[in-house]
């Protein structure tokens, strides 16, 4: 049976209702989209799979002197789950009540083994080259133990996709366990952590497949650039209320779903939109504008919607004109006007325009502003105080900014604020609100790290301040929402989803304390890039969602949260701490001054048996200093953990080493809870109860932390700027990503654009190449829009642009400053190389440096290829590549316009690899085919909504051309390959057209 027949039989069995050979009898649901994506590719199909599992295996004990392998002893599962394990259920199975215990006289004792096994997928591949390609993709996604398990003459080519995060721990036997319930719970916690890492890695593999040309047949088409959440590395969209402590179930805040009437609720299925409130005695409504999603096909929107939460009435505001469709903008209320600023119209069009909506009249108007320049940006944050709108941070192409701009809406004048105080770092996807005469900003993403810092800005003194607040500090996040309710600032949602989805965080500004309450979800709401608006005592949350590989496109429905209940519950759940626990940054403390300086390196010493527990507490609350080494003391009996200045500032030493006190309310709350559910004071008491000691003036050794290339580059360039007396604002133009062509590192065109860089170019390029370990350095330019599509890449370090690039086992050599090269066509080149071209004559009408010529010759074994090309630089590279790959004797190069030079009546196959359109050479292609016909591979850029009509256009036009040339062929499109997204909503497609 050949590959196609085996694949058809396997897929038929997968899709049938008959159970398979696995113990469960059916596929693991979490990885079905991943399996479908692999199976949709013509070169692969899956033969077996497991999404990952936690289990307890019971197997017969081996007999004395029995050499039988463990795998041959059989056995059964006492417990198995493909989801995070329930520790209480596992403990009840291993430690049953007396009435349920096994009678040792009756039952044969068996060994018990606790296991975690990560994802594993067996895939049959069409050939060895396909196998090598998929293994490379899997390894790049973190499945580093992937490899080919079967190949060779006459053998099926099988690969296994797998990684090494498994665990296996013997528990004893059914008559005598060697572990305690506490240790079993510890094992379950570790296994669940591995399960979480396994799922994230699985999603990362799916993303890697998508970027390498694999397509999910059931996935919704979304603008991938609009889903920045995936770039931050968190894809866990699962929401599980089952891990809450039973004693706190009644303390969950229930979300109330808003029943929408009038316009359809799907119009509020948005993310990246904006919302403002009209909070008057006779009118309490929320205005929603823009965003991605909406009713029908998901897209950027420019609708103005009005929601009355009390009645659920949703109305569309009828306007004569409005801002262009966008997302990632901001909207701010000033009196009866709403000001919309910036945003992104598409990945290539970032906006800096200002629009004003007159609320009473329902009229939009574009505003012409004066003053200092306000650069385009999206994913920034805005807040208004009086007549002024304050804008901080944001994203412009690859540049993340840290500037603060003010728009005075009275005279429409922009002003950029000079840096004063503790200025925040550049960031995007943060949130900012106004409270009295201050702005408060939390979180965001700086290109490398998710942030959890809180800054305040005094609008009168124009000074930033990094805030120090007592209580349990919130997790870092971005794409979240903030709101103000009385003297409370609230934070809800954001990424990483798994940390922030079930919590409403509240900052009490009177007591300067963090509090939080848990949220009970109805339908797995996903508050990512949603909006949170306060009306009366209710918080109205609209939209939010994500485009996740494994789950498709997810939007949240509008909900309402009662803030009176939330604030009251948070105050009851976390009692106020003693005043001497919280130390404000501007408050003098005599005890601290007399004992020691805050800047001294302190450590916390714990007995070795409590070291793991103590380390978990310190890491959970951000108190562990990762820049210094952990070391042992007291002849190895104790472990010393370096603690941060944050720990030293927040907590007085007597809180840790003072007299024993009666158990507080916190002590009662923490029993049975995980660390994420307790307050900082309760955590401190736990350290004290386990004998923690605080040591000061201890000599320490700094940990050698591996620095990323971005960090090394930033440090080196900072040093150069200081030496030359140039402003550090130039650091905002440093690249966050780059590409490699052979030994050339190619920087994006948006980096180092300020003219000031030219005066120090030698020092800068030397520093950048050193930090990126680059032999040669270049900066990308746009491909020239001329017939030869020349490259405009600029060499910054190095003598020339010639580079060797190996791909799919083929060597491409070319001058990168003169010839373009596309990474996105990797899958199509591999597909052409897998075509059955033995004894075929192929004509490539747009040969270039040999993008498709070489796969046809090297991998597909074409008898001869005619290569048409008119760019002299590409022809020079093509000749080199034919020689380097030892196929020059089977290629004929035809220089000049293919409409003149291409052969006629000789080809079994013609490739038309020109985008955006190859239609100018369709007549030439038909003329090149043999009289009996052949195959055309027609490339083109097509709007995603026009894909089917494009196929019809290709068929009809080529059929008409064939008849005009005197051929009575049957012209049909046999397959349309989706190569890549060329631009938003624009796909690079290839139609395989059969003429017979």
Tab-separated table of C-alpha atoms in Angstrom, residues 29 124 456 524 538 810 864 926:
chain	number	residue	atom	x	y	z
A	29	UNK	CA	-9.425	16.815	22.426
A	124	UNK	CA	4.254	9.087	8.768
A	456	UNK	CA	2.206	57.649	39.358
A	524	UNK	CA	-14.637	31.219	30.007
A	538	UNK	CA	-21.200	48.592	38.336
A	810	UNK	CA	19.895	23.167	-1.318
A	864	UNK	CA	15.761	19.630	-17.859
A	926	UNK	CA	0.358	28.337	-22.481
